[in-house]
Amino acid sequence: MDVYGIVGNPVGHSVSPPMQSAGFADREIDATYVTFEPAEAEIERAIDGAAALGIAGLNVTIPFKQDVFELVDPDPLAARIGAVNTVAFPDDGPPQGYNTDAAGVTRSFDHHDVAIDGREAVVVGAGGAGRAAAFALADAGADVHIANRTVERAESLASEVDGATAGGLDSLADAVPSADLLVNATSVGMEEDTTPVPAELLHEKLAVLDAVYTPRETRLLREADAAGATTIQGLWMLLFQGVEAFEIWTDADAPIEAMHDALREALN
Ligand code: NAP
């Protein structure tokens, strides 16, 4: 039996175990998926130990995505993002690192038949999720504007992303009315009735993905829906980052419906 898992601290709240287990069961893959919660100072020993024990693959969550990036051989996209959320342990050679949050963003739009290539995209946030979203959307052909509370962080990210522009949250007033895609990659919205984007900027030509997945229906998504926009819950990004990890580990097409159903049930 292959052993997979998720490394985080805390990790007890993670919904990845039921989602990935449903994927393995549906594909009749003999594997188990468990949680690991090392102390923050122990992450290097944890990754070495996982390799030595023959663990097949790991997801990585808060607070270890940057630490693990330093401990593995990152693929080119993860190297640009500077963070790793998925590790594969090949039979020989160093652990391989990937950032599947990026595919989580693009596959969420694809799944909802929203085109990215040639579109104007606004990413709110320049932390880990914002970096993944900005690189993913630019690589898929979008013109990206990054708006962040700390403007220097947006500017620094924009200097790394092809053709991207940057500003503070006040730049949303200019950028959102002409945009086709909007991603909230801040944590704003987890608190009841907060939103990073003023409702009056939202419009019906917009497709809005909120990375926040608790609550499932954020104020941003409610207001986007009221404005006639297409809305995509953070559940989809969470699903597709897991789907991408499953496919990296197993080389099999992930059973999207089974994993979606398990994730939805776990989040309920
Ligand atoms: P992070 O690296 O800590 O970045 C946090 C971001 O939120 C920064 O841009 C920060 O701006 C901004 N922010 C925080 N509080 C704010 C406030 N009060 N007003 C305006 N901006 C604020 O976190 P992360 O890992 O990118 O995660 C961000 C969100 O995405 C979280 O809710 C996380 O759960 C979610 N996420 C979802 C998925 C998924 O699969 N659905 C995957 C990854 C992350 P500053 O730079 O100014 O501090």
Short mmCIF file of N, CA, C and O in Angstrom, two decimals, residues 1 13 21 30 32 38-39 48 53 75 120 124 131 136 141 163 191 205 207 235 251 266:
data_model
loop_
_atom_site.label_atom_id
_atom_site.label_comp_id
_atom_site.label_asym_id
_atom_site.label_seq_id
_atom_site.Cartn_x
_atom_site.Cartn_y
_atom_site.Cartn_z
N MET A 1 0.84 -1.21 0.00
CA MET A 1 0.00 0.00 0.00
C MET A 1 0.88 1.26 0.00
O MET A 1 1.84 1.34 0.76
N HIS A 13 -7.82 20.28 10.70
CA HIS A 13 -9.00 20.78 10.00
C HIS A 13 -8.97 20.40 8.51
O HIS A 13 -9.92 20.67 7.78
N SER A 21 -8.64 10.38 -0.42
CA SER A 21 -9.03 8.98 -0.19
C SER A 21 -10.14 8.57 -1.14
O SER A 21 -10.15 7.44 -1.65
N ASP A 30 -4.35 1.20 -4.36
CA ASP A 30 -4.11 0.72 -3.00
C ASP A 30 -3.24 1.74 -2.26
O ASP A 30 -2.01 1.67 -2.29
N THR A 32 -3.22 4.94 1.12
CA THR A 32 -3.86 5.61 2.24
C THR A 32 -3.33 7.04 2.32
O THR A 32 -2.24 7.33 1.82
N PRO A 38 4.22 18.03 12.11
CA PRO A 38 5.50 18.22 12.79
C PRO A 38 5.57 19.61 13.42
O PRO A 38 4.89 20.54 12.97
N ALA A 39 6.42 19.74 14.45
CA ALA A 39 6.71 21.08 14.99
C ALA A 39 7.40 21.88 13.90
O ALA A 39 8.04 21.31 13.00
N ASP A 48 12.97 14.66 5.18
CA ASP A 48 13.98 13.60 5.05
C ASP A 48 13.41 12.25 5.49
O ASP A 48 13.63 11.22 4.85
N LEU A 53 11.32 6.80 4.58
CA LEU A 53 10.29 5.81 4.89
C LEU A 53 9.54 5.33 3.65
O LEU A 53 8.67 4.46 3.73
N ASP A 75 9.73 22.27 -9.50
CA ASP A 75 9.58 22.37 -10.95
C ASP A 75 9.59 23.87 -11.31
O ASP A 75 9.55 24.73 -10.42
N GLU A 120 -8.65 40.11 -19.49
CA GLU A 120 -8.09 40.95 -18.43
C GLU A 120 -8.44 40.34 -17.08
O GLU A 120 -9.62 40.11 -16.80
N VAL A 124 -6.55 39.98 -6.48
CA VAL A 124 -6.49 40.75 -5.24
C VAL A 124 -5.70 39.91 -4.25
O VAL A 124 -6.12 38.79 -3.92
N ARG A 131 0.34 34.90 -5.49
CA ARG A 131 1.47 34.59 -6.37
C ARG A 131 1.09 33.46 -7.33
O ARG A 131 1.35 33.54 -8.53
N ALA A 136 -0.20 31.79 -12.76
CA ALA A 136 -1.04 30.85 -13.51
C ALA A 136 -1.84 31.57 -14.59
O ALA A 136 -1.90 31.12 -15.73
N GLY A 141 -2.27 33.23 -20.54
CA GLY A 141 -2.52 34.23 -21.58
C GLY A 141 -3.30 35.45 -21.15
O GLY A 141 -3.67 36.28 -22.00
N GLY A 163 4.20 41.07 -18.06
CA GLY A 163 3.21 42.08 -18.46
C GLY A 163 2.28 42.55 -17.36
O GLY A 163 1.35 43.31 -17.63
N GLU A 191 -13.98 36.31 7.56
CA GLU A 191 -14.80 36.93 8.60
C GLU A 191 -16.15 37.28 7.98
O GLU A 191 -16.20 37.85 6.89
N LYS A 205 -20.16 41.00 -16.76
CA LYS A 205 -19.19 40.35 -17.66
C LYS A 205 -18.04 39.69 -16.90
O LYS A 205 -17.14 39.09 -17.49
N ALA A 207 -16.14 37.07 -14.27
CA ALA A 207 -16.16 35.76 -13.60
C ALA A 207 -15.30 35.91 -12.34
O ALA A 207 -14.13 36.30 -12.43
N LEU A 235 -14.10 26.32 -3.03
CA LEU A 235 -14.14 24.85 -3.05
C LEU A 235 -13.55 24.31 -4.35
O LEU A 235 -12.87 23.29 -4.35
N ASP A 251 -0.20 9.54 -12.09
CA ASP A 251 -0.22 9.47 -13.55
C ASP A 251 -1.58 9.01 -14.09
O ASP A 251 -1.68 8.63 -15.25
N ALA A 266 -17.15 16.95 3.23
CA ALA A 266 -16.24 17.29 4.33
C ALA A 266 -16.39 18.75 4.74
O ALA A 266 -16.30 19.09 5.92
#
